[in-house]
XYZ file of C-alpha atoms in Angstrom:
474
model
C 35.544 30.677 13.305
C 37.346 34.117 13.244
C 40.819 32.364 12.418
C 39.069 30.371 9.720
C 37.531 33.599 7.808
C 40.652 35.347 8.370
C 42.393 32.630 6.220
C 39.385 32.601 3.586
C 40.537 35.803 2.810
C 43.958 35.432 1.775
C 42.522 32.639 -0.173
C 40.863 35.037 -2.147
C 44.360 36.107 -3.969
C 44.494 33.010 -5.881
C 43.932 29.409 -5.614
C 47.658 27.965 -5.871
C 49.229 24.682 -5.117
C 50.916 24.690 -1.480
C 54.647 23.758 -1.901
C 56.451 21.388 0.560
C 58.787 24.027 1.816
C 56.389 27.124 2.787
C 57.744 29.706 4.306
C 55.780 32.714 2.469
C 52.321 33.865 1.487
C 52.591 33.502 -2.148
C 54.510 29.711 -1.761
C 51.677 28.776 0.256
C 49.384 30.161 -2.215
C 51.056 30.413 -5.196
C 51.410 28.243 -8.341
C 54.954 26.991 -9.618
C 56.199 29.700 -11.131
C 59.560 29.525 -13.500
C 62.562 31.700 -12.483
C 62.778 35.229 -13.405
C 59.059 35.469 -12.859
C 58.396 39.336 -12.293
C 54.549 40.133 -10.635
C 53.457 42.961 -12.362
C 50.225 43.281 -10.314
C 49.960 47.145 -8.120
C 49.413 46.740 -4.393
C 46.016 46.496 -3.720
C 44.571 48.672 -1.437
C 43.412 47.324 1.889
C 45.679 43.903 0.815
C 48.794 42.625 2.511
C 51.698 41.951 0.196
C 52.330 38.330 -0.051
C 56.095 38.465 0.537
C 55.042 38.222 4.308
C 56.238 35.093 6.176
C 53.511 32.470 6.653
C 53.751 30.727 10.334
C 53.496 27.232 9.394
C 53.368 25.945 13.060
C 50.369 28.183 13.587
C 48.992 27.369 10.047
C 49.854 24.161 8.857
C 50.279 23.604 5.062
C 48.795 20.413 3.931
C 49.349 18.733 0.639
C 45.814 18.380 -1.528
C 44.647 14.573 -1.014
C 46.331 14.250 2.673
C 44.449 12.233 4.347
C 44.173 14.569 7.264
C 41.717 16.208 5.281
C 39.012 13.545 6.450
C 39.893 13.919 10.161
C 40.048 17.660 10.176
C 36.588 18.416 10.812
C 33.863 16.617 13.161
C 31.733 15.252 11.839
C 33.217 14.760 8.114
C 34.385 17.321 5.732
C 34.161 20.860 4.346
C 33.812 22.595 1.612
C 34.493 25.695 0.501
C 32.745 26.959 -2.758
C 34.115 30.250 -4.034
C 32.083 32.112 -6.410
C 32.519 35.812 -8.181
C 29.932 38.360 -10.340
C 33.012 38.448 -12.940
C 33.428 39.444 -15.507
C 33.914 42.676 -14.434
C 34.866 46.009 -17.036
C 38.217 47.455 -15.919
C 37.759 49.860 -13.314
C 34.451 48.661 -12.185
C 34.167 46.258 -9.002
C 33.873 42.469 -8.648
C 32.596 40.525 -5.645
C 33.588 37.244 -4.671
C 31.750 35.429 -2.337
C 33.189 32.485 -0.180
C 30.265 30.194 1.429
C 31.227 26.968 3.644
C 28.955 23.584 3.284
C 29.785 21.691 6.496
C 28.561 17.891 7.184
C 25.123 16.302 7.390
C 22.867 18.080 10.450
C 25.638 20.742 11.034
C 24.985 24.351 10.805
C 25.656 28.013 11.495
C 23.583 30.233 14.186
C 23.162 33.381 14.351
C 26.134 33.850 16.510
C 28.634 32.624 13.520
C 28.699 29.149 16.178
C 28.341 25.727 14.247
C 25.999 23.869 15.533
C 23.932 20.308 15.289
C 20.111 20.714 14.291
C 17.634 20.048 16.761
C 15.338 17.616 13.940
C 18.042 16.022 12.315
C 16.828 12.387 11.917
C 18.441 9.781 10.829
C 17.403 7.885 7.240
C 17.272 4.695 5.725
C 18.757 2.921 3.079
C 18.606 0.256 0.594
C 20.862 -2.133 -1.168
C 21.259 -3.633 -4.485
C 23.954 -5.397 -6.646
C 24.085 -4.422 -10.725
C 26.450 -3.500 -12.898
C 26.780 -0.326 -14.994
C 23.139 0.425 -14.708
C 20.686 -0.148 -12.015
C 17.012 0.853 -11.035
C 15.029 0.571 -8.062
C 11.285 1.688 -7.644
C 9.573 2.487 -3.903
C 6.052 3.121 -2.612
C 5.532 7.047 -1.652
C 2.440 6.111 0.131
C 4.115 6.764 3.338
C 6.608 9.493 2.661
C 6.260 12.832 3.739
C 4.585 15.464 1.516
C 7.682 18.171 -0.438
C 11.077 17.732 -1.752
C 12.903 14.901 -0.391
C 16.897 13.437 -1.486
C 18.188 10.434 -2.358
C 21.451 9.952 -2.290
C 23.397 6.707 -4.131
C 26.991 5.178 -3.224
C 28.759 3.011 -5.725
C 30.856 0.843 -4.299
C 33.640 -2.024 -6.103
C 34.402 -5.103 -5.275
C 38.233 -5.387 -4.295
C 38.871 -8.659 -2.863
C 36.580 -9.172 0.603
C 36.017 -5.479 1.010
C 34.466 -2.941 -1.115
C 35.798 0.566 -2.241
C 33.525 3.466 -2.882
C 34.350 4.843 -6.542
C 30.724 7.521 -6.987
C 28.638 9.459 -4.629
C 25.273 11.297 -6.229
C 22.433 12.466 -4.623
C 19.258 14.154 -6.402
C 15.830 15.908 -5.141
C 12.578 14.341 -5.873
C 9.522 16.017 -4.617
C 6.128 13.974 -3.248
C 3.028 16.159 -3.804
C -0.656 15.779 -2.942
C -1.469 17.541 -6.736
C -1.882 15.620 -10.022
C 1.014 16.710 -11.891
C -0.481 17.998 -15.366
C 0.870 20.279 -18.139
C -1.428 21.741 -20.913
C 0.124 22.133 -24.699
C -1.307 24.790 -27.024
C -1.035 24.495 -31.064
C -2.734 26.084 -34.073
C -2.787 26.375 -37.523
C -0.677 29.435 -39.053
C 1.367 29.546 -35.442
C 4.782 29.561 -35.840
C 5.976 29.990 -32.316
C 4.013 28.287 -29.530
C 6.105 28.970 -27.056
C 5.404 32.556 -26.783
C 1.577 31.688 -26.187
C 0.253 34.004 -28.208
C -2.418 32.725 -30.973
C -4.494 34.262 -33.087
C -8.092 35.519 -33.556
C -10.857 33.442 -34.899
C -8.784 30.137 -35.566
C -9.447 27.021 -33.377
C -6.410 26.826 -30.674
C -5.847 22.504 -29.359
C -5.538 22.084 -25.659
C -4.076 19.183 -24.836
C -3.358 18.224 -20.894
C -0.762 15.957 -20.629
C -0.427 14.204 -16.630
C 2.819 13.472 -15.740
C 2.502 9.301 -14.227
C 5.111 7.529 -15.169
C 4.373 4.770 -12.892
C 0.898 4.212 -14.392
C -0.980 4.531 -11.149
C -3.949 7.098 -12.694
C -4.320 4.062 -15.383
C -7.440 2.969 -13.155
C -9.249 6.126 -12.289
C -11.551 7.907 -13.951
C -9.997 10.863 -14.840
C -12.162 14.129 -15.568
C -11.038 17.631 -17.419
C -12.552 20.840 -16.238
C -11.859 23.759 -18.648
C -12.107 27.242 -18.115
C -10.876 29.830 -20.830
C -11.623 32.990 -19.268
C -13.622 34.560 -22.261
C -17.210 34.349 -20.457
C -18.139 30.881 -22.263
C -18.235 29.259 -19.558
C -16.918 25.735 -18.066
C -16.360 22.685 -19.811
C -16.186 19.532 -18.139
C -14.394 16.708 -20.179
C -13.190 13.317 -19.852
C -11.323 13.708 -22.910
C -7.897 15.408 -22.191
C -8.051 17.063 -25.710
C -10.311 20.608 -26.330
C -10.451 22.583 -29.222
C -11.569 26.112 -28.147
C -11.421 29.286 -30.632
C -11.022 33.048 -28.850
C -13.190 35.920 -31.118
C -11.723 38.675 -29.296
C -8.256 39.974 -28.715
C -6.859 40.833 -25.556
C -5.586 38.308 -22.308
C -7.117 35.762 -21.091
C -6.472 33.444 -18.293
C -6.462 29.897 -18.487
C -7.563 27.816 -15.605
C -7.794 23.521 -15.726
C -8.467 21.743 -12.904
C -7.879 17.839 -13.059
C -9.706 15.435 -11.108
C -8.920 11.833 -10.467
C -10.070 9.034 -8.052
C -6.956 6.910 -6.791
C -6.811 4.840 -3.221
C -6.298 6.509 -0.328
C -6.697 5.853 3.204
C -10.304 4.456 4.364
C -11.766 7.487 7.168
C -12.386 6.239 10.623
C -16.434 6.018 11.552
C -16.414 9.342 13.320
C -15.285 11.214 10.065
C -17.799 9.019 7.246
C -20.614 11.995 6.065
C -23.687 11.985 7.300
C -26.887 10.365 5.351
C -28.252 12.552 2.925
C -32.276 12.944 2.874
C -33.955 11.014 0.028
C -35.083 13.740 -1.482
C -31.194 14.899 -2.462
C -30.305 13.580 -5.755
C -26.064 12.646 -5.612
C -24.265 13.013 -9.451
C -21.469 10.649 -9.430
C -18.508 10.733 -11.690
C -19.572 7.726 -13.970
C -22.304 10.330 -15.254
C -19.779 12.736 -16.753
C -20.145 13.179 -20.511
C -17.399 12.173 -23.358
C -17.422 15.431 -24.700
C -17.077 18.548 -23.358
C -20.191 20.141 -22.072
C -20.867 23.571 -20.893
C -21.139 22.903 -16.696
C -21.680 26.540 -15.302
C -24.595 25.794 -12.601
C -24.898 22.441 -14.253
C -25.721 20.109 -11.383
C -22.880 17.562 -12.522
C -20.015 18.689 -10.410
C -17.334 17.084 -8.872
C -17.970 14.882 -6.480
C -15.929 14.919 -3.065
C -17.395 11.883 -1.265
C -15.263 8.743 -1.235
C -16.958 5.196 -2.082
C -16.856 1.971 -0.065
C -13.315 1.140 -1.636
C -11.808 3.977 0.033
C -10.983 5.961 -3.019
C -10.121 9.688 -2.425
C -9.887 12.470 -4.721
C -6.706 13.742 -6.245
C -7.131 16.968 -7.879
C -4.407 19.004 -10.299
C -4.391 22.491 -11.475
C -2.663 24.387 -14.284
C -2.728 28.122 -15.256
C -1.994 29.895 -18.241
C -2.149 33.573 -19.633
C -3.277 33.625 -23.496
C -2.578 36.560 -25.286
C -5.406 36.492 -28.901
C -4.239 39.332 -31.664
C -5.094 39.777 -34.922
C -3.331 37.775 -38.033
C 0.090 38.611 -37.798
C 1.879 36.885 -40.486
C 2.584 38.029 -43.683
C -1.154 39.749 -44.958
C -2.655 39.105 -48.517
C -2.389 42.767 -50.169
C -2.108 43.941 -52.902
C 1.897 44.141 -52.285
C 2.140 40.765 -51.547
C -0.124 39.511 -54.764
C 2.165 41.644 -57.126
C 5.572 39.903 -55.482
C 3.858 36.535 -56.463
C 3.057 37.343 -59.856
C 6.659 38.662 -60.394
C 7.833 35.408 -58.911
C 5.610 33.450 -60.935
C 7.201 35.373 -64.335
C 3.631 37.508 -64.905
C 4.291 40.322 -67.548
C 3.711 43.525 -68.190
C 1.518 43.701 -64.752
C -1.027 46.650 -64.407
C -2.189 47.716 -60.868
C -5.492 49.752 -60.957
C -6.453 51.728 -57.912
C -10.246 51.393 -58.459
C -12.005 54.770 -57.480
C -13.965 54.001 -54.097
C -17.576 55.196 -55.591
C -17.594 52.649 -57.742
C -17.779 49.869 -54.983
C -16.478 47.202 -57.343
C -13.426 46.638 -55.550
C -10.282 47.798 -54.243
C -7.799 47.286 -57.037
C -7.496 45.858 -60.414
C -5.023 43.901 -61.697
C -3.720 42.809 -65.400
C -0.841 40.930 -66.319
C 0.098 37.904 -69.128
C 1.156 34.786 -69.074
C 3.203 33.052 -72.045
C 0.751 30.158 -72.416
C -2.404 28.388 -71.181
C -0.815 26.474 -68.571
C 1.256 29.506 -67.284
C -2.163 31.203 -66.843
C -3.488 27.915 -64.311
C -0.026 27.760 -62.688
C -0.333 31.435 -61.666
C -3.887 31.402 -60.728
C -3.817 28.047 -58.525
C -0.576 29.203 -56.754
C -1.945 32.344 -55.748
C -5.211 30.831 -54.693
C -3.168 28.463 -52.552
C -1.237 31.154 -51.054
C -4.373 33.389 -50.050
C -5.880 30.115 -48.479
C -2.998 29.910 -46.464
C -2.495 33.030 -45.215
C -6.763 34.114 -45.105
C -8.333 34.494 -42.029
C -11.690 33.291 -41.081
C -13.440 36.561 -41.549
C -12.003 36.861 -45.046
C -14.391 36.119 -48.293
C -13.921 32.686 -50.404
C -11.836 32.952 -53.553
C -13.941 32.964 -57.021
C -12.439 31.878 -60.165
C -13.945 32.509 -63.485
C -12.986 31.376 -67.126
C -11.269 27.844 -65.810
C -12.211 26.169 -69.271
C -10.908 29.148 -71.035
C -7.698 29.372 -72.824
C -6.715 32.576 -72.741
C -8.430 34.612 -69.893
C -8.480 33.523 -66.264
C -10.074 36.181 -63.302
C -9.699 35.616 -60.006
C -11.874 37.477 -57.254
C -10.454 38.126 -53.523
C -13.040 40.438 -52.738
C -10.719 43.387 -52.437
C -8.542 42.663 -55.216
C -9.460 41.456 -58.808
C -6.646 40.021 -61.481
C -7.102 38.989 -64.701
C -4.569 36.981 -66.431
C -4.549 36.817 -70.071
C -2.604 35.951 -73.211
C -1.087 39.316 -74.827
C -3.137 38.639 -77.958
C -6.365 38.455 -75.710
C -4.844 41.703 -73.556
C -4.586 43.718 -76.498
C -8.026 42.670 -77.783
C -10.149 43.476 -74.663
C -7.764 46.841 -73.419
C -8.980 46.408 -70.314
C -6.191 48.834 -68.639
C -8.214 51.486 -71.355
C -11.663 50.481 -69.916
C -10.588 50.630 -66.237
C -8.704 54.030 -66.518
C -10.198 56.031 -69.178
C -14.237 55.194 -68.187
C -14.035 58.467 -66.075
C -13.112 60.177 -69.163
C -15.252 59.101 -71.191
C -18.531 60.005 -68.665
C -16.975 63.734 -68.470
C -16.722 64.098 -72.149
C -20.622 62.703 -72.739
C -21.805 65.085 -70.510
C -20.267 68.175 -72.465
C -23.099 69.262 -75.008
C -22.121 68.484 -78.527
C -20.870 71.660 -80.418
C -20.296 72.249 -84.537
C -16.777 72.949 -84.900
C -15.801 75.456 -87.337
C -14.368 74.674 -90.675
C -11.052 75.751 -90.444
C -10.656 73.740 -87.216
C -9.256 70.726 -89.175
C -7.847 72.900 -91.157
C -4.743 71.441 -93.420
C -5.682 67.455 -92.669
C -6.797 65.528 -95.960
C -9.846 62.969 -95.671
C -7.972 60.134 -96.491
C -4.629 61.379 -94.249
C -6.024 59.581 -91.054
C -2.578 58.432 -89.312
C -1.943 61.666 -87.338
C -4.965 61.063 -85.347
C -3.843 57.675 -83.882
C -4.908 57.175 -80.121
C -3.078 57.649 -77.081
C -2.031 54.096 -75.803
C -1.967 53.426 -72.368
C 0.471 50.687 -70.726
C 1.310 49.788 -67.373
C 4.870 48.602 -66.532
């Protein structure tokens, strides 16, 4: 063993092919190189220069694909697997690592000795003609429980004998578990994979059990549910739940699957005892179709097996939720003045509403170019806030649809009116919604008589210089 990791380590250098005539380090371990090659590597400290002379007769140099290969080892071959933690930054370190799989039942001790395992047994085979594609099935009743191998030859037919051409092998695992995987979607989730869903919207559980054989087609297969928000448990034979979290935080999701399937029949010293008359039994045929809160509920799972020797098989899947608050786009007042510019609204006015007034939040005007530009723009942003509104958020109110030139839709927190610009400058609402406060100072200032020469050089009839201040929004 010491000679053999002593020559792993000048393998390290590089992996070269060996030439016939090998008489130094870097011929045996070299690649063809063309004349007038010049290394411009620096001597590595610690490493031998590979202008040394290799001793062949000691070390023999072997062409790749002699068949000495296959006799070299007891036992069959070896292989060497090289791997590194490149890349690397210049001037930092790299680590290459150099681990040996020897043959079937052969191993390393703790005293670097290779030895045979004590429990190596031997295994069985099977064999089957096809062509470019084959499949075989087999009965895991009697296999041992964990990971197991299978490994497949592929032979050709040359003349009398046959010539192998593919070696695979492949783990498959035999478990004692129902193999079951829960999916989680909702409305408004864009990324389910991240399993986190929002507040107050109804989240679909769906457990999916892995039986590609069909053997569960039979049994009656039951659901238990438990969402970790205090609700309770939910027994099911349905394998789809709709369940809707009202608070945020984490919750942990725990489903336990339960399905009867053949098993062994238990010898007369291990059947149950009789139970007392007075002891009622729930079995599984009395499960509900829909879920049901179970808690203390008395219909449990049953453990017993029946006369046909059915046994329980039971699966289990966890889960950690995480339930936040709506966090997509919101429908605010910034986002319902981008629509209106992208529906082509004009001349929109945004009123911050004074909070005394308790009317709402903010008031919005802006005009449309005809009748049907003032539906268009109500029913697409009606769509939108239905889209994007949470649960807890207040229906949408529309008022004048039979109108032709005013529409006024209500969010609660936001009102907009949409109008023709004849109708706008009829009503002035922008006047009624920003000047009112003005207008309740000024009638609360007792009336005075203004002196005559106060108006001083106006005439009666010269009435334009006291035109009114408009007021317009952009």
């Amino acid at each position: 063993m010491e000679s053999l990791h002593w020559i792993l380590g000048f393998l390290l250098l590089a992996t070269r092919l060996p030439l016939d005539s090998a008489k130094r380090f870097y011929d045996v371990l070299g690649n063809e190189r063309h004349r007038g090659y010049m290394r411009e590597h620096n001597q590595l400290h610690g490493w031998s220069s590979d202008e040394n002379d290799w001793d062949e007769k000691l070390y023999p140099v072997w062409k790749r694909g002699d068949a000495r290969w296959k006799s070299s080892w007891k036992g069959g071959q070896v292989q060497a697997i090289l791997t590194s933690n490149s890349p690397a930054l210049v001037g930092s370190d790299i680590t290459f690592a150099v681990n040996l799989a020897f043959p079937r039942c052969q191993k390393e001790d703790a005293n670097g000795n290779i030895v045979y395992e004590k429990n190596c047994r031997n295994g069985q085979y099977f064999q089957k003609l096809g062509r470019c594609s084959v499949r075989i099935s087999m009965n895991t009743a009697n296999l041992t429980l964990g990971p197991q191998v299978m490994e497949v030859t592929v032979y050709r037919r040359h003349g009398w004998a046959y010539i192998p051409i593919a070696q695979v092998r492949d783990v498959y695992v035999v478990t004692d578990h129902i193999p079951v995987f829960v999916t989680m979607s909702q409305k408004n989730d864009r990324n389910v994979s991240d399993e986190t869903f929002l507040r107050d919207l109804p989240i679909i559980f769906d457990a999916l059990i892995h039986d590609p054989s069909h053997f569960l087609n039979e049994s009656s297969i039951y659901f238990k549910w438990n969402f970790g928000d205090n609700t309770g448990l939910f027994v099911s034979s349905n394998h789809t739940l709709n369940h809707t979290y009202v608070l945020n935080g984490t919750f942990n999701l725990n489903l336990t699957v339960q399905g009867s399937v053949p098993g062994p029949c238990p010898s007369p010293s291990t059947l149950p005892k009789p139970i007392p008359s007075s002891v009622t039994i729930f079995k599984t045929s009395y499960y509900p179709n829909t879920p049901v809160p179970a808690g203390d509920n008395p219909l449990e799972l049953s453990k017993i097996a029946d006369e046909n020797c059915q046994i329980n098989r039971y699966g289990y899947f966890k889960a950690t939720l995480t339930i936040v608050d709506h966090t997509g786009p919101k429908f605010d007042i910034d986002l319902l003045v981008s629509l209106l510019r992208q529906e082509n609204a004009r001349d929109i006015c945004v009123i911050k509403v004074p909070p005394e007034m308790r009317y709402t939040d903010y008031f919005v005007i802006g005009s449309g170019t005809s009748t049907r530009h003032l539906h268009a723009m109500a029913y697409y942003i009606v769509k939108m806030y239905k889209y994007l509104k949470c649960k807890s958020e207040p229906h949408v109110r529309i008022e004048g649809k039979d109108t032709d030139d005013w529409l006024c839709v209500d969010f609660g927190n936001m009102v907009i009116h949409l109008m023709l610009p004849e109708s706008r400058e009829t009503y002035e609402l922008e006047k009624l919604w920003t000047l009112r406060s003005y207008d309740d100072q000024l009638s609360q200032i007792p009336p005075e008589t203004l002196p005559e020469d106060f108006i001083l050089g106006i005439e009666e009839e010269d009435t334009s210089l006291l035109t009114p201040v408009e007021f317009k929004c952009e």
